[in-house]
PDB file of C-alpha atoms and ligand atoms in Angstrom:
ATOM      1  CA  MET A   1     -72.621 -44.412 -44.340  1.00  0.00           C
ATOM      2  CA  ILE A   2     -69.671 -42.734 -46.086  1.00  0.00           C
ATOM      3  CA  LYS A   3     -68.598 -45.326 -48.618  1.00  0.00           C
ATOM      4  CA  LYS A   4     -67.614 -43.195 -51.570  1.00  0.00           C
ATOM      5  CA  CYS A   5     -64.507 -41.141 -51.993  1.00  0.00           C
ATOM      6  CA  LEU A   6     -64.063 -38.658 -54.813  1.00  0.00           C
ATOM      7  CA  PHE A   7     -60.631 -37.958 -56.281  1.00  0.00           C
ATOM      8  CA  PRO A   8     -60.455 -34.867 -58.474  1.00  0.00           C
ATOM      9  CA  ALA A   9     -57.519 -35.785 -60.700  1.00  0.00           C
ATOM     10  CA  ALA A  10     -57.950 -33.816 -63.885  1.00  0.00           C
ATOM     11  CA  GLY A  11     -55.384 -31.058 -63.290  1.00  0.00           C
ATOM     12  CA  TYR A  12     -52.359 -30.599 -65.533  1.00  0.00           C
ATOM     13  CA  GLY A  13     -49.654 -30.702 -62.871  1.00  0.00           C
ATOM     14  CA  THR A  14     -47.722 -27.907 -64.566  1.00  0.00           C
ATOM     15  CA  ARG A  15     -45.354 -27.538 -61.628  1.00  0.00           C
ATOM     16  CA  PHE A  16     -43.877 -30.910 -62.506  1.00  0.00           C
ATOM     17  CA  LEU A  17     -43.364 -30.346 -66.225  1.00  0.00           C
ATOM     18  CA  PRO A  18     -41.875 -31.960 -68.198  1.00  0.00           C
ATOM     19  CA  ALA A  19     -42.459 -35.070 -66.017  1.00  0.00           C
ATOM     20  CA  THR A  20     -46.225 -34.555 -66.255  1.00  0.00           C
ATOM     21  CA  LYS A  21     -46.308 -33.887 -69.992  1.00  0.00           C
ATOM     22  CA  ALA A  22     -47.491 -37.391 -70.861  1.00  0.00           C
ATOM     23  CA  MET A  23     -48.048 -38.760 -67.351  1.00  0.00           C
ATOM     24  CA  PRO A  24     -50.707 -37.757 -64.819  1.00  0.00           C
ATOM     25  CA  LYS A  25     -49.257 -35.948 -61.793  1.00  0.00           C
ATOM     26  CA  GLU A  26     -51.264 -38.317 -59.572  1.00  0.00           C
ATOM     27  CA  MET A  27     -49.064 -41.161 -60.874  1.00  0.00           C
ATOM     28  CA  LEU A  28     -45.795 -39.593 -59.692  1.00  0.00           C
ATOM     29  CA  PRO A  29     -44.319 -42.160 -57.314  1.00  0.00           C
ATOM     30  CA  VAL A  30     -43.249 -41.531 -53.743  1.00  0.00           C
ATOM     31  CA  LEU A  31     -40.828 -44.458 -53.555  1.00  0.00           C
ATOM     32  CA  THR A  32     -42.733 -47.201 -55.366  1.00  0.00           C
ATOM     33  CA  LYS A  33     -46.337 -46.078 -54.983  1.00  0.00           C
ATOM     34  CA  PRO A  34     -48.067 -43.427 -57.057  1.00  0.00           C
ATOM     35  CA  LEU A  35     -49.524 -40.492 -55.115  1.00  0.00           C
ATOM     36  CA  ILE A  36     -53.103 -41.467 -55.842  1.00  0.00           C
ATOM     37  CA  GLN A  37     -52.574 -44.933 -54.346  1.00  0.00           C
ATOM     38  CA  TYR A  38     -51.678 -43.340 -50.995  1.00  0.00           C
ATOM     39  CA  GLY A  39     -54.977 -41.457 -51.176  1.00  0.00           C
ATOM     40  CA  VAL A  40     -56.942 -44.596 -52.063  1.00  0.00           C
ATOM     41  CA  GLU A  41     -55.318 -46.461 -49.165  1.00  0.00           C
ATOM     42  CA  GLU A  42     -56.286 -43.669 -46.775  1.00  0.00           C
ATOM     43  CA  ALA A  43     -59.877 -43.856 -48.057  1.00  0.00           C
ATOM     44  CA  MET A  44     -59.920 -47.644 -47.642  1.00  0.00           C
ATOM     45  CA  GLU A  45     -58.690 -47.321 -44.088  1.00  0.00           C
ATOM     46  CA  ALA A  46     -61.658 -44.995 -43.531  1.00  0.00           C
ATOM     47  CA  GLN A  47     -63.978 -47.808 -44.767  1.00  0.00           C
ATOM     48  CA  CYS A  48     -64.669 -46.320 -48.202  1.00  0.00           C
ATOM     49  CA  ASN A  49     -64.826 -48.923 -50.957  1.00  0.00           C
ATOM     50  CA  ILE A  50     -66.052 -46.942 -53.936  1.00  0.00           C
ATOM     51  CA  MET A  51     -63.398 -44.699 -55.433  1.00  0.00           C
ATOM     52  CA  ALA A  52     -64.812 -42.127 -57.818  1.00  0.00           C
ATOM     53  CA  ILE A  53     -62.108 -40.541 -59.913  1.00  0.00           C
ATOM     54  CA  ILE A  54     -62.485 -37.365 -61.954  1.00  0.00           C
ATOM     55  CA  THR A  55     -59.987 -37.718 -64.744  1.00  0.00           C
ATOM     56  CA  GLY A  56     -59.244 -35.817 -67.899  1.00  0.00           C
ATOM     57  CA  ARG A  57     -57.488 -36.258 -71.195  1.00  0.00           C
ATOM     58  CA  GLY A  58     -54.110 -37.956 -70.851  1.00  0.00           C
ATOM     59  CA  LYS A  59     -54.970 -39.648 -67.564  1.00  0.00           C
ATOM     60  CA  ARG A  60     -55.481 -43.210 -68.696  1.00  0.00           C
ATOM     61  CA  ALA A  61     -52.535 -44.467 -66.642  1.00  0.00           C
ATOM     62  CA  ILE A  62     -54.706 -43.974 -63.526  1.00  0.00           C
ATOM     63  CA  THR A  63     -57.425 -46.253 -64.888  1.00  0.00           C
ATOM     64  CA  ASP A  64     -54.850 -48.862 -65.873  1.00  0.00           C
ATOM     65  CA  HIS A  65     -53.153 -48.682 -62.484  1.00  0.00           C
ATOM     66  CA  PHE A  66     -56.343 -49.708 -60.702  1.00  0.00           C
ATOM     67  CA  ASP A  67     -56.941 -52.662 -63.007  1.00  0.00           C
ATOM     68  CA  ILE A  68     -55.346 -56.079 -63.353  1.00  0.00           C
ATOM     69  CA  SER A  69     -52.430 -56.364 -65.733  1.00  0.00           C
ATOM     70  CA  TYR A  70     -52.756 -59.973 -66.871  1.00  0.00           C
ATOM     71  CA  GLU A  71     -49.545 -59.961 -68.848  1.00  0.00           C
ATOM     72  CA  LEU A  72     -47.526 -58.659 -65.899  1.00  0.00           C
ATOM     73  CA  GLU A  73     -49.217 -61.049 -63.455  1.00  0.00           C
ATOM     74  CA  HIS A  74     -48.409 -63.933 -65.766  1.00  0.00           C
ATOM     75  CA  GLN A  75     -44.773 -62.872 -66.144  1.00  0.00           C
ATOM     76  CA  ILE A  76     -44.013 -62.584 -62.443  1.00  0.00           C
ATOM     77  CA  LYS A  77     -46.170 -65.436 -61.155  1.00  0.00           C
ATOM     78  CA  GLY A  78     -44.105 -67.767 -58.977  1.00  0.00           C
ATOM     79  CA  THR A  79     -41.095 -65.421 -58.902  1.00  0.00           C
ATOM     80  CA  SER A  80     -39.728 -63.394 -55.978  1.00  0.00           C
ATOM     81  CA  LYS A  81     -41.328 -60.293 -57.488  1.00  0.00           C
ATOM     82  CA  GLU A  82     -44.880 -61.525 -57.094  1.00  0.00           C
ATOM     83  CA  ASN A  83     -45.327 -59.875 -53.699  1.00  0.00           C
ATOM     84  CA  LEU A  84     -44.584 -56.444 -55.167  1.00  0.00           C
ATOM     85  CA  LEU A  85     -48.100 -56.399 -56.584  1.00  0.00           C
ATOM     86  CA  GLU A  86     -49.827 -57.582 -53.403  1.00  0.00           C
ATOM     87  CA  GLY A  87     -50.831 -54.117 -52.168  1.00  0.00           C
ATOM     88  CA  ILE A  88     -52.388 -52.964 -55.410  1.00  0.00           C
ATOM     89  CA  ARG A  89     -54.045 -56.349 -55.990  1.00  0.00           C
ATOM     90  CA  ASN A  90     -55.722 -56.059 -52.598  1.00  0.00           C
ATOM     91  CA  ILE A  91     -57.031 -52.611 -53.521  1.00  0.00           C
ATOM     92  CA  ILE A  92     -58.405 -53.842 -56.843  1.00  0.00           C
ATOM     93  CA  GLU A  93     -60.127 -56.755 -55.115  1.00  0.00           C
ATOM     94  CA  LYS A  94     -61.763 -54.712 -52.371  1.00  0.00           C
ATOM     95  CA  CYS A  95     -62.742 -51.507 -54.172  1.00  0.00           C
ATOM     96  CA  THR A  96     -64.861 -50.474 -57.102  1.00  0.00           C
ATOM     97  CA  PHE A  97     -63.457 -47.709 -59.274  1.00  0.00           C
ATOM     98  CA  THR A  98     -65.676 -45.368 -61.214  1.00  0.00           C
ATOM     99  CA  TYR A  99     -64.551 -42.608 -63.544  1.00  0.00           C
ATOM    100  CA  THR A 100     -65.764 -39.569 -65.336  1.00  0.00           C
ATOM    101  CA  ARG A 101     -63.905 -36.849 -67.176  1.00  0.00           C
ATOM    102  CA  GLN A 102     -63.760 -33.158 -66.479  1.00  0.00           C
ATOM    103  CA  ASN A 103     -63.614 -31.923 -70.051  1.00  0.00           C
ATOM    104  CA  GLU A 104     -62.621 -28.347 -69.288  1.00  0.00           C
ATOM    105  CA  MET A 105     -60.438 -27.093 -66.460  1.00  0.00           C
ATOM    106  CA  ASN A 106     -62.988 -24.989 -64.598  1.00  0.00           C
ATOM    107  CA  GLY A 107     -61.644 -25.444 -61.093  1.00  0.00           C
ATOM    108  CA  LEU A 108     -62.009 -27.774 -58.129  1.00  0.00           C
ATOM    109  CA  GLY A 109     -65.673 -26.868 -57.541  1.00  0.00           C
ATOM    110  CA  ASP A 110     -66.511 -27.827 -61.111  1.00  0.00           C
ATOM    111  CA  ALA A 111     -64.501 -31.072 -60.829  1.00  0.00           C
ATOM    112  CA  ILE A 112     -66.440 -32.023 -57.704  1.00  0.00           C
ATOM    113  CA  TYR A 113     -69.714 -31.133 -59.436  1.00  0.00           C
ATOM    114  CA  LYS A 114     -68.777 -33.544 -62.247  1.00  0.00           C
ATOM    115  CA  GLY A 115     -68.511 -36.197 -59.542  1.00  0.00           C
ATOM    116  CA  LYS A 116     -72.231 -35.911 -58.790  1.00  0.00           C
ATOM    117  CA  ALA A 117     -72.917 -38.586 -61.394  1.00  0.00           C
ATOM    118  CA  LEU A 118     -70.547 -40.935 -59.548  1.00  0.00           C
ATOM    119  CA  VAL A 119     -71.278 -40.280 -55.883  1.00  0.00           C
ATOM    120  CA  GLY A 120     -75.001 -39.614 -56.212  1.00  0.00           C
ATOM    121  CA  GLU A 121     -77.140 -37.206 -54.240  1.00  0.00           C
ATOM    122  CA  LYS A 122     -78.206 -39.388 -51.330  1.00  0.00           C
ATOM    123  CA  PHE A 123     -75.222 -39.820 -49.075  1.00  0.00           C
ATOM    124  CA  PRO A 124     -72.292 -37.791 -47.810  1.00  0.00           C
ATOM    125  CA  PHE A 125     -68.960 -38.564 -49.447  1.00  0.00           C
ATOM    126  CA  ALA A 126     -65.270 -37.921 -48.917  1.00  0.00           C
ATOM    127  CA  VAL A 127     -62.985 -35.932 -51.202  1.00  0.00           C
ATOM    128  CA  VAL A 128     -59.228 -36.491 -51.427  1.00  0.00           C
ATOM    129  CA  LEU A 129     -56.805 -34.290 -53.338  1.00  0.00           C
ATOM    130  CA  ALA A 130     -54.064 -36.809 -53.991  1.00  0.00           C
ATOM    131  CA  ASP A 131     -51.255 -34.281 -54.126  1.00  0.00           C
ATOM    132  CA  ASP A 132     -51.788 -33.610 -50.442  1.00  0.00           C
ATOM    133  CA  LEU A 133     -50.236 -36.779 -49.038  1.00  0.00           C
ATOM    134  CA  CYS A 134     -51.440 -37.171 -45.451  1.00  0.00           C
ATOM    135  CA  ILE A 135     -50.241 -39.559 -42.802  1.00  0.00           C
ATOM    136  CA  ASN A 136     -50.739 -40.089 -39.117  1.00  0.00           C
ATOM    137  CA  PRO A 137     -48.103 -42.441 -37.742  1.00  0.00           C
ATOM    138  CA  ASP A 138     -49.703 -42.287 -34.284  1.00  0.00           C
ATOM    139  CA  GLY A 139     -53.235 -43.449 -35.055  1.00  0.00           C
ATOM    140  CA  ASP A 140     -56.217 -42.973 -37.343  1.00  0.00           C
ATOM    141  CA  GLY A 141     -55.653 -41.600 -40.829  1.00  0.00           C
ATOM    142  CA  ILE A 142     -56.981 -38.122 -41.609  1.00  0.00           C
ATOM    143  CA  LEU A 143     -60.147 -39.304 -43.383  1.00  0.00           C
ATOM    144  CA  THR A 144     -60.933 -41.737 -40.573  1.00  0.00           C
ATOM    145  CA  GLN A 145     -60.641 -38.874 -38.089  1.00  0.00           C
ATOM    146  CA  MET A 146     -62.963 -36.742 -40.227  1.00  0.00           C
ATOM    147  CA  ILE A 147     -65.574 -39.470 -40.664  1.00  0.00           C
ATOM    148  CA  LYS A 148     -65.657 -39.957 -36.886  1.00  0.00           C
ATOM    149  CA  LEU A 149     -66.295 -36.237 -36.541  1.00  0.00           C
ATOM    150  CA  TYR A 150     -69.005 -36.405 -39.214  1.00  0.00           C
ATOM    151  CA  LYS A 151     -70.906 -38.883 -37.051  1.00  0.00           C
ATOM    152  CA  LYS A 152     -71.125 -36.184 -34.397  1.00  0.00           C
ATOM    153  CA  TYR A 153     -71.813 -33.062 -36.484  1.00  0.00           C
ATOM    154  CA  LYS A 154     -73.483 -34.487 -39.645  1.00  0.00           C
ATOM    155  CA  CYS A 155     -72.349 -31.619 -41.862  1.00  0.00           C
ATOM    156  CA  CYS A 156     -69.621 -30.697 -44.332  1.00  0.00           C
ATOM    157  CA  ILE A 157     -66.119 -30.893 -42.848  1.00  0.00           C
ATOM    158  CA  VAL A 158     -62.844 -29.478 -44.160  1.00  0.00           C
ATOM    159  CA  ALA A 159     -59.411 -30.436 -42.857  1.00  0.00           C
ATOM    160  CA  ILE A 160     -57.250 -27.507 -41.829  1.00  0.00           C
ATOM    161  CA  MET A 161     -53.751 -26.786 -40.617  1.00  0.00           C
ATOM    162  CA  GLU A 162     -51.915 -23.714 -39.462  1.00  0.00           C
ATOM    163  CA  VAL A 163     -49.665 -22.171 -42.096  1.00  0.00           C
ATOM    164  CA  PRO A 164     -47.296 -19.184 -41.990  1.00  0.00           C
ATOM    165  CA  LYS A 165     -49.197 -15.950 -42.763  1.00  0.00           C
ATOM    166  CA  GLU A 166     -47.200 -15.384 -45.949  1.00  0.00           C
ATOM    167  CA  ASP A 167     -48.496 -18.692 -47.359  1.00  0.00           C
ATOM    168  CA  THR A 168     -52.232 -17.958 -47.100  1.00  0.00           C
ATOM    169  CA  ASP A 169     -52.342 -17.161 -50.827  1.00  0.00           C
ATOM    170  CA  LYS A 170     -51.771 -20.846 -51.590  1.00  0.00           C
ATOM    171  CA  TYR A 171     -54.860 -22.130 -49.780  1.00  0.00           C
ATOM    172  CA  GLY A 172     -58.502 -21.764 -48.937  1.00  0.00           C
ATOM    173  CA  VAL A 173     -58.462 -19.979 -45.576  1.00  0.00           C
ATOM    174  CA  ILE A 174     -61.184 -20.165 -42.951  1.00  0.00           C
ATOM    175  CA  GLU A 175     -62.539 -17.918 -40.264  1.00  0.00           C
ATOM    176  CA  GLY A 176     -64.324 -19.615 -37.398  1.00  0.00           C
ATOM    177  CA  LYS A 177     -65.107 -20.097 -33.780  1.00  0.00           C
ATOM    178  CA  GLU A 178     -63.583 -22.997 -31.853  1.00  0.00           C
ATOM    179  CA  LEU A 179     -66.381 -25.320 -30.709  1.00  0.00           C
ATOM    180  CA  GLU A 180     -64.166 -27.876 -29.052  1.00  0.00           C
ATOM    181  CA  LYS A 181     -60.453 -28.576 -29.202  1.00  0.00           C
ATOM    182  CA  ASP A 182     -59.339 -28.512 -32.870  1.00  0.00           C
ATOM    183  CA  VAL A 183     -62.919 -28.192 -34.174  1.00  0.00           C
ATOM    184  CA  PHE A 184     -64.127 -24.872 -35.608  1.00  0.00           C
ATOM    185  CA  MET A 185     -67.508 -23.705 -36.798  1.00  0.00           C
ATOM    186  CA  VAL A 186     -66.751 -21.896 -40.052  1.00  0.00           C
ATOM    187  CA  SER A 187     -68.217 -18.425 -40.562  1.00  0.00           C
ATOM    188  CA  ASN A 188     -66.230 -17.408 -43.630  1.00  0.00           C
ATOM    189  CA  MET A 189     -63.892 -18.956 -46.195  1.00  0.00           C
ATOM    190  CA  ILE A 190     -61.699 -17.218 -48.753  1.00  0.00           C
ATOM    191  CA  GLU A 191     -59.804 -18.872 -51.592  1.00  0.00           C
ATOM    192  CA  LYS A 192     -56.120 -17.965 -51.680  1.00  0.00           C
ATOM    193  CA  PRO A 193     -56.280 -14.564 -49.969  1.00  0.00           C
ATOM    194  CA  ASP A 194     -53.274 -12.240 -49.752  1.00  0.00           C
ATOM    195  CA  LYS A 195     -51.735 -12.342 -46.310  1.00  0.00           C
ATOM    196  CA  ASN A 196     -53.201  -8.937 -45.411  1.00  0.00           C
ATOM    197  CA  LYS A 197     -56.721 -10.079 -46.384  1.00  0.00           C
ATOM    198  CA  ALA A 198     -56.564 -13.549 -44.792  1.00  0.00           C
ATOM    199  CA  PRO A 199     -59.034 -13.935 -41.919  1.00  0.00           C
ATOM    200  CA  SER A 200     -56.691 -16.376 -40.128  1.00  0.00           C
ATOM    201  CA  ASN A 201     -53.760 -18.664 -40.804  1.00  0.00           C
ATOM    202  CA  LEU A 202     -55.965 -21.772 -40.783  1.00  0.00           C
ATOM    203  CA  ALA A 203     -55.603 -23.265 -44.260  1.00  0.00           C
ATOM    204  CA  VAL A 204     -57.770 -25.909 -45.878  1.00  0.00           C
ATOM    205  CA  ILE A 205     -55.878 -28.963 -47.065  1.00  0.00           C
ATOM    206  CA  GLY A 206     -57.122 -31.503 -49.559  1.00  0.00           C
ATOM    207  CA  ARG A 207     -59.504 -33.570 -47.434  1.00  0.00           C
ATOM    208  CA  TYR A 208     -63.238 -32.867 -47.305  1.00  0.00           C
ATOM    209  CA  ILE A 209     -66.410 -34.577 -46.184  1.00  0.00           C
ATOM    210  CA  LEU A 210     -69.253 -33.166 -48.250  1.00  0.00           C
ATOM    211  CA  THR A 211     -72.994 -33.608 -47.987  1.00  0.00           C
ATOM    212  CA  PRO A 212     -74.892 -33.756 -51.293  1.00  0.00           C
ATOM    213  CA  ASP A 213     -76.586 -30.411 -50.675  1.00  0.00           C
ATOM    214  CA  ILE A 214     -73.253 -28.948 -51.766  1.00  0.00           C
ATOM    215  CA  PHE A 215     -74.147 -29.709 -55.416  1.00  0.00           C
ATOM    216  CA  PRO A 216     -76.871 -27.055 -55.922  1.00  0.00           C
ATOM    217  CA  LEU A 217     -74.586 -24.570 -54.176  1.00  0.00           C
ATOM    218  CA  ILE A 218     -71.719 -25.352 -56.554  1.00  0.00           C
ATOM    219  CA  LYS A 219     -74.094 -25.031 -59.480  1.00  0.00           C
ATOM    220  CA  THR A 220     -74.886 -21.435 -58.578  1.00  0.00           C
ATOM    221  CA  THR A 221     -71.310 -20.522 -57.660  1.00  0.00           C
ATOM    222  CA  LYS A 222     -69.794 -17.985 -60.051  1.00  0.00           C
ATOM    223  CA  PRO A 223     -66.174 -18.277 -61.137  1.00  0.00           C
ATOM    224  CA  GLY A 224     -63.971 -16.881 -58.374  1.00  0.00           C
ATOM    225  CA  LYS A 225     -60.203 -16.874 -57.814  1.00  0.00           C
ATOM    226  CA  ASN A 226     -58.348 -17.361 -61.129  1.00  0.00           C
ATOM    227  CA  GLY A 227     -61.672 -17.428 -63.002  1.00  0.00           C
ATOM    228  CA  GLU A 228     -62.392 -20.918 -61.676  1.00  0.00           C
ATOM    229  CA  ILE A 229     -65.349 -22.378 -59.797  1.00  0.00           C
ATOM    230  CA  GLN A 230     -64.010 -22.807 -56.297  1.00  0.00           C
ATOM    231  CA  ILE A 231     -65.270 -25.369 -53.785  1.00  0.00           C
ATOM    232  CA  THR A 232     -64.197 -22.851 -51.125  1.00  0.00           C
ATOM    233  CA  ASP A 233     -66.845 -20.384 -52.385  1.00  0.00           C
ATOM    234  CA  ALA A 234     -69.598 -23.024 -52.415  1.00  0.00           C
ATOM    235  CA  LEU A 235     -68.622 -24.123 -48.898  1.00  0.00           C
ATOM    236  CA  CYS A 236     -68.639 -20.507 -47.753  1.00  0.00           C
ATOM    237  CA  LYS A 237     -72.274 -20.243 -48.895  1.00  0.00           C
ATOM    238  CA  MET A 238     -72.992 -23.480 -47.039  1.00  0.00           C
ATOM    239  CA  ALA A 239     -71.334 -22.081 -43.898  1.00  0.00           C
ATOM    240  CA  GLN A 240     -73.522 -19.013 -44.076  1.00  0.00           C
ATOM    241  CA  LYS A 241     -76.800 -20.882 -44.417  1.00  0.00           C
ATOM    242  CA  GLY A 242     -76.026 -23.873 -42.259  1.00  0.00           C
ATOM    243  CA  MET A 243     -72.996 -25.505 -40.846  1.00  0.00           C
ATOM    244  CA  VAL A 244     -69.471 -26.273 -42.006  1.00  0.00           C
ATOM    245  CA  ILE A 245     -66.882 -27.622 -39.609  1.00  0.00           C
ATOM    246  CA  ALA A 246     -63.136 -27.147 -39.950  1.00  0.00           C
ATOM    247  CA  TYR A 247     -60.999 -29.746 -38.263  1.00  0.00           C
ATOM    248  CA  LYS A 248     -57.369 -29.355 -37.300  1.00  0.00           C
ATOM    249  CA  PHE A 249     -56.321 -32.916 -38.041  1.00  0.00           C
ATOM    250  CA  LYS A 250     -53.769 -35.020 -36.221  1.00  0.00           C
ATOM    251  CA  GLY A 251     -50.873 -36.070 -38.386  1.00  0.00           C
ATOM    252  CA  ARG A 252     -48.738 -34.665 -41.126  1.00  0.00           C
ATOM    253  CA  ARG A 253     -49.391 -33.409 -44.630  1.00  0.00           C
ATOM    254  CA  PHE A 254     -46.888 -33.283 -47.469  1.00  0.00           C
ATOM    255  CA  ASP A 255     -47.614 -30.836 -50.252  1.00  0.00           C
ATOM    256  CA  CYS A 256     -46.718 -33.179 -53.100  1.00  0.00           C
ATOM    257  CA  GLY A 257     -48.014 -30.619 -55.575  1.00  0.00           C
ATOM    258  CA  SER A 258     -44.748 -28.767 -54.956  1.00  0.00           C
ATOM    259  CA  ILE A 259     -41.244 -30.042 -55.594  1.00  0.00           C
ATOM    260  CA  ASP A 260     -40.123 -29.298 -52.018  1.00  0.00           C
ATOM    261  CA  GLY A 261     -43.077 -31.167 -50.484  1.00  0.00           C
ATOM    262  CA  PHE A 262     -42.637 -34.059 -52.864  1.00  0.00           C
ATOM    263  CA  VAL A 263     -38.960 -34.469 -51.979  1.00  0.00           C
ATOM    264  CA  GLU A 264     -39.826 -34.164 -48.286  1.00  0.00           C
ATOM    265  CA  ALA A 265     -42.403 -36.962 -48.617  1.00  0.00           C
ATOM    266  CA  THR A 266     -39.922 -39.117 -50.502  1.00  0.00           C
ATOM    267  CA  ASN A 267     -37.279 -38.626 -47.812  1.00  0.00           C
ATOM    268  CA  TYR A 268     -39.805 -39.353 -45.089  1.00  0.00           C
ATOM    269  CA  PHE A 269     -40.962 -42.650 -46.601  1.00  0.00           C
ATOM    270  CA  TYR A 270     -37.396 -43.595 -47.456  1.00  0.00           C
ATOM    271  CA  SER A 271     -36.344 -43.078 -43.853  1.00  0.00           C
ATOM    272  CA  LEU A 272     -39.205 -45.343 -42.704  1.00  0.00           C
ATOM    273  CA  LYS A 273     -38.101 -48.042 -45.116  1.00  0.00           C
ATOM    274  CA  ASN A 274     -34.593 -48.054 -43.712  1.00  0.00           C
ATOM    275  CA  ASN A 275     -35.514 -48.065 -40.049  1.00  0.00           C
TER     276      ASN A 275
HETATM  277  C1  G1P B 301     -57.032 -26.479 -53.611  1.00  0.00           C
HETATM  278  C2  G1P B 301     -58.173 -25.692 -52.987  1.00  0.00           C
HETATM  279  C3  G1P B 301     -57.667 -24.883 -51.790  1.00  0.00           C
HETATM  280  C4  G1P B 301     -56.979 -25.813 -50.805  1.00  0.00           C
HETATM  281  C5  G1P B 301     -55.873 -26.610 -51.513  1.00  0.00           C
HETATM  282  C6  G1P B 301     -55.289 -27.647 -50.582  1.00  0.00           C
HETATM  283  O1  G1P B 301     -56.131 -25.571 -54.202  1.00  0.00           O
HETATM  284  O2  G1P B 301     -58.729 -24.830 -53.968  1.00  0.00           O
HETATM  285  O3  G1P B 301     -58.759 -24.232 -51.175  1.00  0.00           O
HETATM  286  O4  G1P B 301     -56.460 -25.053 -49.750  1.00  0.00           O
HETATM  287  O5  G1P B 301     -56.373 -27.289 -52.664  1.00  0.00           O
HETATM  288  O6  G1P B 301     -54.195 -28.295 -51.166  1.00  0.00           O
HETATM  289  P1  G1P B 301     -54.968 -26.029 -55.239  1.00  0.00           P
HETATM  290  O7  G1P B 301     -53.792 -26.438 -54.399  1.00  0.00           O
HETATM  291  O8  G1P B 301     -55.522 -27.161 -56.034  1.00  0.00           O
HETATM  292  O9  G1P B 301     -54.675 -24.811 -56.062  1.00  0.00           O
END
C-alpha cells in the first residue's frame, strides 16, 4: 500500500557552505553516490516506486541526476566505465520521479504539506530526510522495518534513537509509553527542546510514515520553533487525538547534515569498500 516516498530537499544546507552554494546538499557524495540516492535506494528496498521530491531554487542537479544522460551514456557505451552507471540506471528504470518546489523556506511541516499534490490524500506515504543516512547491515532497511510496523498499527510512525541529553536541542523529542519492545505510543512531541525541557532522550530521526490525515493538521499548525511550521507540532496534535507510534529502529544513522556525521559516513562506506 505504501508506494510513495516524499523527500523534502529544499533546504539551503548552510552548514556545508561554500560547497552548497551552487550545489544542492542532497547531491553531496558519500564516496560515489549522492546522499539522496542512498535515500531513494532505501525507499526502493521498502517497495516504494514513486519518489516525490520537494525541491527549491538551485536544485536542478537532483532532477538531472534521476534522468538519463544520453550524451554520457553514448560516451561510455562499450567501455569499462559503463557499469558505473548501472545502479542509477536501475533506479531510473524502476521508479517514477515527481517534483514540486517549496518556494519559501517555511519549515519541514510546510515542505511536507507541499508534497500533498504529489502523494495525494488517499494512501499513507513514507518521508525520508536524505541527510540522515540510515543503514542496517544486519537485515531490513529502516523504512522496510517501519512499513512492516505500519501493517500492524496503521497509524503515523516516526523513527527514533537515543541521544545524549545535551543533544536534544537538535531534534524532535518524544514522550511515550512502551507498547512492545522498541515501540512507543507517543503522548507528546517537542521540537528541539533544551535539555532541561526535553521529555526524554528519544530523538526523532528523518524517517516517517505518515497517513494523509496529517495534511489538515499541518494546515492549522502555527509556526513553532525558529518561526517555522514543524512536522513535530502537527504530529503532536495527531498523537493527542489519535495514535502516533515511535519506533526505535535497528541499524545505524549518520547525521550527514553535519560535517562530523558526513565524514563518519564516508569512512564507514570506505571501510566496506576495502574489506
Ligand atoms: C528535522 C526535524 C526534527 C528531526 C530531525 C532529524 O530537523 O524537524 O524533528 O529530529 O530533522 O534529522 P532538522 O535537522 O531538519 O533541523
